[in-house]
Short mmCIF file of C-alpha atoms in Angstrom, two decimals:
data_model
loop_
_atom_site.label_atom_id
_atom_site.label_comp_id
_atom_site.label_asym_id
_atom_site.label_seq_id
_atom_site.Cartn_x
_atom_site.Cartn_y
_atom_site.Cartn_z
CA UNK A 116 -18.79 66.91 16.63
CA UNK A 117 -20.06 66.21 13.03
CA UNK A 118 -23.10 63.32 13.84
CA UNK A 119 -23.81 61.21 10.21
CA UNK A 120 -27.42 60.34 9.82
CA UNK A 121 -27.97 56.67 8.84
CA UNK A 122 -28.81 57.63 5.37
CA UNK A 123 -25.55 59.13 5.03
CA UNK A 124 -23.40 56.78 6.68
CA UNK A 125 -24.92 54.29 3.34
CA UNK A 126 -24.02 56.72 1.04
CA UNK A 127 -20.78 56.35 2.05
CA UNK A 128 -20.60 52.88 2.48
CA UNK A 129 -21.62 51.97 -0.92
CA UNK A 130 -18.74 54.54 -2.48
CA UNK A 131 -16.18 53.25 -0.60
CA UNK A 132 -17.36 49.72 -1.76
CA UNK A 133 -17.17 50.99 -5.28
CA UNK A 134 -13.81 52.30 -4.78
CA UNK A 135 -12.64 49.01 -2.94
CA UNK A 136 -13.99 46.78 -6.57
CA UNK A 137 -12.06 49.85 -8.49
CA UNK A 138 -8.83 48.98 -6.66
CA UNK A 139 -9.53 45.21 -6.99
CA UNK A 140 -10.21 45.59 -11.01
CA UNK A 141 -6.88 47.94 -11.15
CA UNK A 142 -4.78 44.81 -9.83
CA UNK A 143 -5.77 42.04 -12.12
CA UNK A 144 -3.90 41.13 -14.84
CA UNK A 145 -5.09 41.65 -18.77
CA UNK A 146 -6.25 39.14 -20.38
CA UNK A 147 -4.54 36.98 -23.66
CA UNK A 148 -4.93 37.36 -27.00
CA UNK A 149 -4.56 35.08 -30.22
CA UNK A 150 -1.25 36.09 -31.82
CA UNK A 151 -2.19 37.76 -35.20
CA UNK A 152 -0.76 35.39 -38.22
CA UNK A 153 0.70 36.99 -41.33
CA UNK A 154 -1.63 36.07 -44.20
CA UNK A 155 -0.11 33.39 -46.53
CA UNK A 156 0.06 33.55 -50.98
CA UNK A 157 -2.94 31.00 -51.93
CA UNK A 158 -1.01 30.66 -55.33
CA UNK A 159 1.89 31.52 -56.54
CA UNK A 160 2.05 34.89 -58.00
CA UNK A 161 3.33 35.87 -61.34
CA UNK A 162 6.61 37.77 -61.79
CA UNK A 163 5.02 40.46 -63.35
CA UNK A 164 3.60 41.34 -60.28
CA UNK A 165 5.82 40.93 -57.74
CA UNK A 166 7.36 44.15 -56.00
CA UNK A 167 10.97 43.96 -54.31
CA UNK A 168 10.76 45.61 -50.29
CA UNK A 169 13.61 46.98 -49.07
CA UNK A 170 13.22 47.33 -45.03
CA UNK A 171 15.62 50.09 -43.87
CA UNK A 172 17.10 49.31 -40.73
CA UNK A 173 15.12 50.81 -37.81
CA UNK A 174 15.68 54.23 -36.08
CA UNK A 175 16.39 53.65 -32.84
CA UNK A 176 14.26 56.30 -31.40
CA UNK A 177 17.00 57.68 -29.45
CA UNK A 178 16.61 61.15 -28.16
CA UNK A 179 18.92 63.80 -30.38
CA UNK A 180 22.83 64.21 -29.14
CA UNK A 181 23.12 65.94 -25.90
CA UNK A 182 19.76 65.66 -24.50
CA UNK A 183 19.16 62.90 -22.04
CA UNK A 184 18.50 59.59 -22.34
CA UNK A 185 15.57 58.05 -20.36
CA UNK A 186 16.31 55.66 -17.89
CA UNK A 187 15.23 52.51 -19.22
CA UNK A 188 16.70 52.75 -22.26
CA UNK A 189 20.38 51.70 -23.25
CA UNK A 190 21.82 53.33 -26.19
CA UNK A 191 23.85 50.12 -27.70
CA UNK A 192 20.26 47.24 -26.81
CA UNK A 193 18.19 49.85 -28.94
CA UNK A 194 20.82 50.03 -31.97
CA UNK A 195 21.03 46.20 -32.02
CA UNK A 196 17.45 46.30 -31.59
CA UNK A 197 17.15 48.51 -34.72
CA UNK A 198 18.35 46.03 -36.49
CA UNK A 199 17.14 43.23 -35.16
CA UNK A 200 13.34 43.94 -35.61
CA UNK A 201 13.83 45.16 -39.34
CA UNK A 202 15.49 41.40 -39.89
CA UNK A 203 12.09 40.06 -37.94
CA UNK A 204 10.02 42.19 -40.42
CA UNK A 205 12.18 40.93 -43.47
CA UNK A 206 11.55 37.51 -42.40
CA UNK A 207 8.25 37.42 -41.94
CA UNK A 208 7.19 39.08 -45.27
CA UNK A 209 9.76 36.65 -47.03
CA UNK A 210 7.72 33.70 -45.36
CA UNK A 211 4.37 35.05 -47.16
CA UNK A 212 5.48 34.07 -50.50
CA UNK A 213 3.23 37.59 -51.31
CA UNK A 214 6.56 39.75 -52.31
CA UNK A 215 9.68 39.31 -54.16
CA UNK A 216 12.88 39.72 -52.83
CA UNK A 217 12.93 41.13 -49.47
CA UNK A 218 15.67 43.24 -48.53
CA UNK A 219 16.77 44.48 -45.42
CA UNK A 220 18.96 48.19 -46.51
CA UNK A 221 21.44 50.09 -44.58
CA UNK A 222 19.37 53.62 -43.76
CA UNK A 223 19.36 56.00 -46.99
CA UNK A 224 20.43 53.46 -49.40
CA UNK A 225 19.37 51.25 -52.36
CA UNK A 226 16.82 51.52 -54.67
CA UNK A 227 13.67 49.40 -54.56
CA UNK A 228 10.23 48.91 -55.28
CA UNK A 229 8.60 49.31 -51.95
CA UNK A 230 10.92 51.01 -49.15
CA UNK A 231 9.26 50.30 -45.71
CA UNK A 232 11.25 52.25 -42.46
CA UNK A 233 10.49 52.36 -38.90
CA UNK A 234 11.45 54.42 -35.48
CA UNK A 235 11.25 52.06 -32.22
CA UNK A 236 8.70 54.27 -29.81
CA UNK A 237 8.90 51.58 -27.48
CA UNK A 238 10.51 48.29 -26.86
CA UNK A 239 10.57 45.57 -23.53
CA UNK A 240 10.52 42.35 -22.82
CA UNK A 241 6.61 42.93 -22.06
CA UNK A 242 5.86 45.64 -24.50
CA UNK A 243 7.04 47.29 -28.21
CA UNK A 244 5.64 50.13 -30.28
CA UNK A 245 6.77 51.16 -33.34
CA UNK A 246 6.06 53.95 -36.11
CA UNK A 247 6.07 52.38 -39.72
CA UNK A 248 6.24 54.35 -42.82
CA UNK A 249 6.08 52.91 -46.43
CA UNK A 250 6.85 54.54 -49.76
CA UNK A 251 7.05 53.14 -53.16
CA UNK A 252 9.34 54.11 -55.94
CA UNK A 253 6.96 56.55 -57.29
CA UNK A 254 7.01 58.47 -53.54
CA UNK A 255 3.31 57.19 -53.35
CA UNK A 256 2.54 56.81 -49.46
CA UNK A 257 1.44 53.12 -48.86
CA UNK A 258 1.42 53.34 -44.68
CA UNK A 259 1.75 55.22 -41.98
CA UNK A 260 0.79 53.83 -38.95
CA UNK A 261 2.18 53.46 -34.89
CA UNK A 262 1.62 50.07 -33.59
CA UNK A 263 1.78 48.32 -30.70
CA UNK A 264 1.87 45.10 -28.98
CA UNK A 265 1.97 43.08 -26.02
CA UNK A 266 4.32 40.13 -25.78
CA UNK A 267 3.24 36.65 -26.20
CA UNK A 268 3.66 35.01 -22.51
CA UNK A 269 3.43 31.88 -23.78
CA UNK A 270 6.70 32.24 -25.89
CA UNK A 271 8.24 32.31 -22.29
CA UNK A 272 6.46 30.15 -20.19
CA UNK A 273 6.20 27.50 -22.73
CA UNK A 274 9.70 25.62 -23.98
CA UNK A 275 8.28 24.54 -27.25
CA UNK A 276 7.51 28.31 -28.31
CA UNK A 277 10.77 29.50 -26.82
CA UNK A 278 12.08 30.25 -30.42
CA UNK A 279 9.25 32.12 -31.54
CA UNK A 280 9.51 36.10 -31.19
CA UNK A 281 7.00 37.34 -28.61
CA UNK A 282 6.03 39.94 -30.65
CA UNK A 283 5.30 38.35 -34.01
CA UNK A 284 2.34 39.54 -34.41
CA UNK A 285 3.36 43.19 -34.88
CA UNK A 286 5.66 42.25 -37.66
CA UNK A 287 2.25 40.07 -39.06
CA UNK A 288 -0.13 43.28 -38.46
CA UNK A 289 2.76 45.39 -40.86
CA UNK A 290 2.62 42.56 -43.39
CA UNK A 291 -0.96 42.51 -43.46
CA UNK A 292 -1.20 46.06 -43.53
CA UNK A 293 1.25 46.26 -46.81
CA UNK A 294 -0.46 43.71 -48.34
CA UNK A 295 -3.94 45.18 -48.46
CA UNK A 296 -2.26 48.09 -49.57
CA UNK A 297 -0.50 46.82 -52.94
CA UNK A 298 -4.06 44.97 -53.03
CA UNK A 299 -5.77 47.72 -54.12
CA UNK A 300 -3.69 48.82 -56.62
CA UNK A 301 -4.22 47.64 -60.56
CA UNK A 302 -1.47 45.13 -62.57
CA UNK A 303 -0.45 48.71 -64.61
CA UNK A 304 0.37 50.29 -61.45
CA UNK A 305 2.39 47.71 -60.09
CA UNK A 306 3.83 47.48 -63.57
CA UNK A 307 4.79 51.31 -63.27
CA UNK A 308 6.44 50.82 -60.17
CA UNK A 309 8.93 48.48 -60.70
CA UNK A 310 9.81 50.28 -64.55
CA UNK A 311 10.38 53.87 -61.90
CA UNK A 312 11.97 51.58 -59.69
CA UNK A 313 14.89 50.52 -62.66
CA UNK A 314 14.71 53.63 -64.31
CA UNK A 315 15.56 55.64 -60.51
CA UNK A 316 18.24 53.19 -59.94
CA UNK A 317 19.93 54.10 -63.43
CA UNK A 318 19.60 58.15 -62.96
CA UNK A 319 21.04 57.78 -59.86
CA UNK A 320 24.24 55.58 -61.18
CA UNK A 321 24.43 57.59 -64.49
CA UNK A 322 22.67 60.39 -64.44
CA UNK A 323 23.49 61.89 -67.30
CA UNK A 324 22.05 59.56 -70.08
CA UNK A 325 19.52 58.64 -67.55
CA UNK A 326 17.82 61.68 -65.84
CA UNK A 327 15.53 62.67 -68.35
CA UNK A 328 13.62 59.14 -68.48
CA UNK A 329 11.72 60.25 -65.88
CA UNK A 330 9.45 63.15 -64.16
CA UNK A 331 7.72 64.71 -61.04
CA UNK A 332 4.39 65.76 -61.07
CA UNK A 333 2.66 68.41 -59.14
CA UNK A 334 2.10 66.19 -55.68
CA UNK A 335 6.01 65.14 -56.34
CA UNK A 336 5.98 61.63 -57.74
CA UNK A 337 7.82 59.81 -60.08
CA UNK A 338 6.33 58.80 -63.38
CA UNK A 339 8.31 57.53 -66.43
CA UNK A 340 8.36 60.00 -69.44
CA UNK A 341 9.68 57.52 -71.60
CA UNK A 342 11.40 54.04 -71.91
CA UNK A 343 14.88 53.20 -72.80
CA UNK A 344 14.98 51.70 -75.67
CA UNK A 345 14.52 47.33 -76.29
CA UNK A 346 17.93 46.16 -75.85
CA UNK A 347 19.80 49.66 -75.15
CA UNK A 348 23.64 48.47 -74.29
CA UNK A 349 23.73 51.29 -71.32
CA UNK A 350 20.54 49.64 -70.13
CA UNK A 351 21.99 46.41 -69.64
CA UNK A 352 25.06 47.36 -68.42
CA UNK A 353 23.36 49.44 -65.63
CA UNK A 354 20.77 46.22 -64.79
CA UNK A 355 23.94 44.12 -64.32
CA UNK A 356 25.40 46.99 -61.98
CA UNK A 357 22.42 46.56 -60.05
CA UNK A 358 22.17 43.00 -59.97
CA UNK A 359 25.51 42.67 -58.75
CA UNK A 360 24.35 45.23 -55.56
CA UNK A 361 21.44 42.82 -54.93
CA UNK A 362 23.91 40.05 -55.21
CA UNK A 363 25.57 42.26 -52.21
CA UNK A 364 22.58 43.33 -50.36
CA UNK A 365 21.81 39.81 -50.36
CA UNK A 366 25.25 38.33 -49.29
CA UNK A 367 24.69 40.99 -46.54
CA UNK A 368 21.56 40.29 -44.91
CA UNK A 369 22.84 36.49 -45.01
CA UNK A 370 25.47 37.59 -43.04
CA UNK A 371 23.70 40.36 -40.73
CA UNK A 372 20.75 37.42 -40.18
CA UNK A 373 23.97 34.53 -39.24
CA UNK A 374 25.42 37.29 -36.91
CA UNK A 375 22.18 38.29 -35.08
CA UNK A 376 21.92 34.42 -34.50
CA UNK A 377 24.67 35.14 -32.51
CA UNK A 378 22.45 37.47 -30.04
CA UNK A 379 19.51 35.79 -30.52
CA UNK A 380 20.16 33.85 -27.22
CA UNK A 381 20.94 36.56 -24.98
CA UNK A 382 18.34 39.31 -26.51
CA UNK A 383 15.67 36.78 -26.02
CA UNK A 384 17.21 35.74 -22.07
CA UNK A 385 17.14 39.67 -21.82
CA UNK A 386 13.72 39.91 -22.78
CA UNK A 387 12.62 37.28 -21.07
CA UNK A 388 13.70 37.80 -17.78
CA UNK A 389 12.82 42.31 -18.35
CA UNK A 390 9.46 40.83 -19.15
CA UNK A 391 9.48 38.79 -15.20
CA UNK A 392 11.30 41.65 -13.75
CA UNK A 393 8.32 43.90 -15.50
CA UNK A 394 5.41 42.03 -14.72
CA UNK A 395 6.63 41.67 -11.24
CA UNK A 396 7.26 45.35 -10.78
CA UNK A 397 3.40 45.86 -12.17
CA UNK A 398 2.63 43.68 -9.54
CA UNK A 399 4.07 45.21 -6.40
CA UNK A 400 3.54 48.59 -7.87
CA UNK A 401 -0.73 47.25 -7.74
CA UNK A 402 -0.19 45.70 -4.40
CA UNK A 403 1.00 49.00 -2.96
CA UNK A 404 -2.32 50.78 -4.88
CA UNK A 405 -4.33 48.43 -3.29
CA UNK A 406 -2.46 48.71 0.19
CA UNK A 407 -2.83 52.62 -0.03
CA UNK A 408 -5.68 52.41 -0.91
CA UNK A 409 -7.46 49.93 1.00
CA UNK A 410 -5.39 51.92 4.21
CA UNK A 411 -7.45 55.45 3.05
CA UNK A 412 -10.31 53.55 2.92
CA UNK A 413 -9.65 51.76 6.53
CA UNK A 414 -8.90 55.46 7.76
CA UNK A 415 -11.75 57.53 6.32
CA UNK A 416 -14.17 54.59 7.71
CA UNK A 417 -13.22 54.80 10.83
CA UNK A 418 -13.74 58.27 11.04
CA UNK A 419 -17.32 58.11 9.60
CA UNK A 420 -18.43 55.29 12.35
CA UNK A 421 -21.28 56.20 14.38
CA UNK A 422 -19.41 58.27 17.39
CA UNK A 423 -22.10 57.19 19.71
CA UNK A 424 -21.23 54.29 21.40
CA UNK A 425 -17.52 53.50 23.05
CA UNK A 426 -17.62 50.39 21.11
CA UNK A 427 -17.38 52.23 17.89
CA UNK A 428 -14.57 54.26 19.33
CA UNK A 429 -12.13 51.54 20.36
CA UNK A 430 -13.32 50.34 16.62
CA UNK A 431 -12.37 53.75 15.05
CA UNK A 432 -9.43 53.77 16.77
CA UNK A 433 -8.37 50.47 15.84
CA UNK A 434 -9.16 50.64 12.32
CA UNK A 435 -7.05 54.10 11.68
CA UNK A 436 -4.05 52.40 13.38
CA UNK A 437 -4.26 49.41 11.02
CA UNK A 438 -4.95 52.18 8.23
CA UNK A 439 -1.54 53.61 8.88
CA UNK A 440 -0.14 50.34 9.00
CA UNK A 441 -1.56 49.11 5.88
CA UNK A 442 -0.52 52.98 3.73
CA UNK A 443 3.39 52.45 5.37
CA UNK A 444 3.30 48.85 4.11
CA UNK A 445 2.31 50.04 0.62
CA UNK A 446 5.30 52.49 0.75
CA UNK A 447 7.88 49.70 1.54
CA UNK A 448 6.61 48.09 -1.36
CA UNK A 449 7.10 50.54 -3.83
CA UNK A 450 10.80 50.82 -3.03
CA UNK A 451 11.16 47.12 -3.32
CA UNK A 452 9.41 47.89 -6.76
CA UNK A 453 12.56 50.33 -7.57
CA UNK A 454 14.45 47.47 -6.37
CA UNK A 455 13.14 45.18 -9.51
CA UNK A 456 13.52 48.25 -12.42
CA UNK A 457 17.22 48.63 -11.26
CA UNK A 458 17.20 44.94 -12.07
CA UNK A 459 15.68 45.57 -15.34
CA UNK A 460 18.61 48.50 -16.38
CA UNK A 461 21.63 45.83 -15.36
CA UNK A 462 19.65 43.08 -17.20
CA UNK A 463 19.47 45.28 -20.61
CA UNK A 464 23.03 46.56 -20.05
CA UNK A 465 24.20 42.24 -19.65
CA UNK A 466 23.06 42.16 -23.49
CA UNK A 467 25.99 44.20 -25.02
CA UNK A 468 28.56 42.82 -23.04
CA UNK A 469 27.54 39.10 -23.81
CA UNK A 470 28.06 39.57 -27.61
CA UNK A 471 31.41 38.20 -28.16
CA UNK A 472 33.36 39.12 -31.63
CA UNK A 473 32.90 37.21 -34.58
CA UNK A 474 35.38 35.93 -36.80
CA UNK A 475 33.42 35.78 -40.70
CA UNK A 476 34.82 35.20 -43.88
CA UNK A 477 33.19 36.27 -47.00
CA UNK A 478 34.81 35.19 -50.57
CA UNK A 479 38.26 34.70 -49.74
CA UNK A 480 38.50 37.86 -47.09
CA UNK A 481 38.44 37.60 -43.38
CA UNK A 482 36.94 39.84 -40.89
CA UNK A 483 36.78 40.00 -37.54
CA UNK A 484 34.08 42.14 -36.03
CA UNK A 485 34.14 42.94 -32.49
CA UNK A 486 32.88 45.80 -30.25
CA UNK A 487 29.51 47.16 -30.17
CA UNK A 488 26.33 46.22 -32.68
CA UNK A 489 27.31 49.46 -34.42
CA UNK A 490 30.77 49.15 -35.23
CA UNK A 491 30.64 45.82 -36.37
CA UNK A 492 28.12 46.72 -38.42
CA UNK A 493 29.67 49.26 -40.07
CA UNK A 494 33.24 47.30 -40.22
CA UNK A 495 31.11 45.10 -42.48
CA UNK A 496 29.50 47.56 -44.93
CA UNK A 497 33.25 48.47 -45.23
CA UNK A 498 33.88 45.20 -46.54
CA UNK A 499 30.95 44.99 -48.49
CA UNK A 500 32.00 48.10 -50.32
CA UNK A 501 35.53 46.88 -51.28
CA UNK A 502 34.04 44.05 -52.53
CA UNK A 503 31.46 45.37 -54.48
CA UNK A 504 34.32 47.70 -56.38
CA UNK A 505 36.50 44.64 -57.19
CA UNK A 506 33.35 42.96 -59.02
CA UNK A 507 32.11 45.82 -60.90
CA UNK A 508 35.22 48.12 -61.54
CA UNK A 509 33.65 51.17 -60.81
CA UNK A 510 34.89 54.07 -59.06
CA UNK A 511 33.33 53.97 -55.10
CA UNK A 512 33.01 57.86 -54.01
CA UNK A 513 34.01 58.40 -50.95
CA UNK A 514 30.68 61.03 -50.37
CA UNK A 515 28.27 58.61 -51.00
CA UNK A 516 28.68 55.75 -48.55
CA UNK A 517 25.78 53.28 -49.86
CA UNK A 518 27.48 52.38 -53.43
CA UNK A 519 29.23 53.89 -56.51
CA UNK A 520 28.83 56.41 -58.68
CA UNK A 521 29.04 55.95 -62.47
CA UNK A 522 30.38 59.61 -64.40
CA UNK A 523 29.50 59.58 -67.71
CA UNK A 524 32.13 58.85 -70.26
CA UNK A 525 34.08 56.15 -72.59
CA UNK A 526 35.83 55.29 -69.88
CA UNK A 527 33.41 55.16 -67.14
CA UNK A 528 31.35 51.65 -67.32
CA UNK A 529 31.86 48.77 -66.38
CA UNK A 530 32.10 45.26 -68.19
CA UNK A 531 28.72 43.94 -69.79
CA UNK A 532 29.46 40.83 -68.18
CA UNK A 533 26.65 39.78 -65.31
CA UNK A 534 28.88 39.80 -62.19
CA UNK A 535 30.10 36.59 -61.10
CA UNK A 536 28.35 34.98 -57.63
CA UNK A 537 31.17 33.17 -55.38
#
């Protein structure tokens, strides 16, 4: 029989009182922090400097066909979600007053000044990461970051803040980000941005008469080799062309924002109750630590105790029978855990099936979109497109799914009239 000195017995005593405030410190909750707030335009700035942002719509960060999915998360949720948080992004920069027009761009289309995309890493009712990338039109990196937040319990707990998003401040921390960003860059610079930004927009429509107005240097960004002429007719032609697709990018994100007004109530029920589901699995998940642990602890104890006396025995005994007790009852409460993150799959799975179809109509043309995020989505860009050829008179290819094509010719352009807003 092992006998512990005194000394020993101390040694032991303190460590498993160390490991009892370690288990203690593991099941308290994080503390609250001040939502960050997207910094606001003192004045109003002028024109000149003022860069258009196209947001590309999320990727949704699913895993690549044919591999499998993880468990908590659902396919059709993350496309709307896609979506959803590049319209949150849109909105918040628009609110600055610190950008021009901010557009939110089907992925791989449209030609801006600042293109800003994103993949979602991570999104919960209690938590959301996401990787953000922004380019100008010169292919100059502006950002690159991953970022992540914590919800904002108080948008659930509290009815007043109910319509906030609980995770504004990552969409304020992106803003912020950008801002500093175009910050440091000079009034020429901006300048030359928005001049590649027209001049890209034209090759890219007409490439023939256009395509030489600019070049690539060695790191692979655009810079303008020369300027079309003051008052060039093809100039004008093409800035109507692409006023006319920011007439329907805008039309478009009026409608994408009015239809996602149709989910906001169930996306933010979803995430509300995946963020009580959540926070209650965390907590049975640290209550069955603790129980485990506090059981080991109970166990190991008891078989340290001083084996001298018969006291200390029946104590021993006693102690590694409530052990057990206390390790068995941490068990049952991880699968009650299991119980609440089955909850959490049927609650994101509720969100599809509660979007009902809506019936819009958009300049004399009715559609009615119905079935998943996706294919409404897409139903509308369908739309969009017809439209957009029965304004402008050009020729849609059939390859190139974002907008038209112009081939050079007599033939080929379109009226010099601005195109008419309905």
């Amino acid at each position: 029989m092992i006998v512990l000195t005194l000394e020993t017995r101390r040694v032991l005593a303190a460590s498993i009182f160390v490991l009892l405030i370690f288990s203690i410190g593991c099941a308290s909750g994080s503390s609250s922090q001040q939502p960050t707030q997207a910094i606001q335009a003192a004045q109003e700035i002028p024109t000149e400097e003022l860069l258009d942002v196209g947001i590309t719509i999320f990727d949704p960060g699913l895993p690549p066909e044919g591999q499998k999915v993880p468990d908590d998360v659902f396919p059709e949720l993350r496309k709307a979600e896609a979506r959803f948080q590049a319209i949150e992004l849109m909105e918040t920069m628009q609110s600055t007053g610190q950008w021009g027009a901010v557009r939110v761009l089907p992925a791989g289309h449209g030609t801006t000044d600042l293109r800003v995309s994103g993949t979602i890493l991570l999104s919960t009712g209690m938590k959301m990461a996401l990787d953000i990338r922004a380019v100008d039109a010169r292919g100059k990196v502006w950002l690159e970051e991953r970022y992540r937040a914590q919800a904002n319990e108080a948008v659930y707990l509290n009815d007043k803040a109910s319509k906030r998003d609980p995770f504004e401040s990552i969409y304020s921390e992106i803003s912020n980000d950008l801002l500093r960003a175009r910050n440091k860059l000079r009034a020429g610079e901006l300048a030359e941005i928005r001049q590649v930004s027209r001049l890209q927009f034209a090759a890219n429509l007409a490439p023939d008469p256009f395509e030489d107005y600019l070049t690539t240097d060695k790191k692979g960004r655009k810079k303008v080799k020369r300027l079309p002429a003051h008052g060039d007719p093809m100039m004008a032609r093409v800035d109507n062309i692409r006023a006319s697709e920011n007439l329907f990018i805008d039309t478009l994100d009026q409608n994408f924002a009015a239809f996602y007004a149709k989910m906001e109530a169930p996306y933010a029920s979803w995430r509300k109750y995946t963020y009580e589901e959540e926070k209650a699995y965390k907590a049975l998940k640290r209550k069955a630590l603790t129980q485990q642990i506090l059981g080991g602890l109970a166990i190991l104890g008891a078989i340290l105790a001083d084996p001298g006396s018969s006291a200390a025995a029946v104590a021993r005994d006693a102690a590694m029978i409530g052990g057990m007790a206390a390790i068995h009852a941490g068990i049952a409460t991880s699968k009650e855990a299991k119980i609440h993150a089955e909850a959490i799959r049927e609650l994101a799975a509720s969100v599809e099936t509660e979007l009902e179809p809506i019936v819009i109509e958009v300049r004399g043309q009715t559609l009615r979109l119905s079935g998943s995020a996706e294919t409404q989505y897409q139903e509308w860009q369908q739309l969009m497109r017809k439209i957009w050829a029965t304004e402008t008179g050009l020729p849609v290819d059939p390859n190139q799914p974002g907008g038209p094509t112009i081939r050079s010719g007599p033939d080929s352009g379109p009226s010099d009239e601005p195109p008419e807003q309905r």
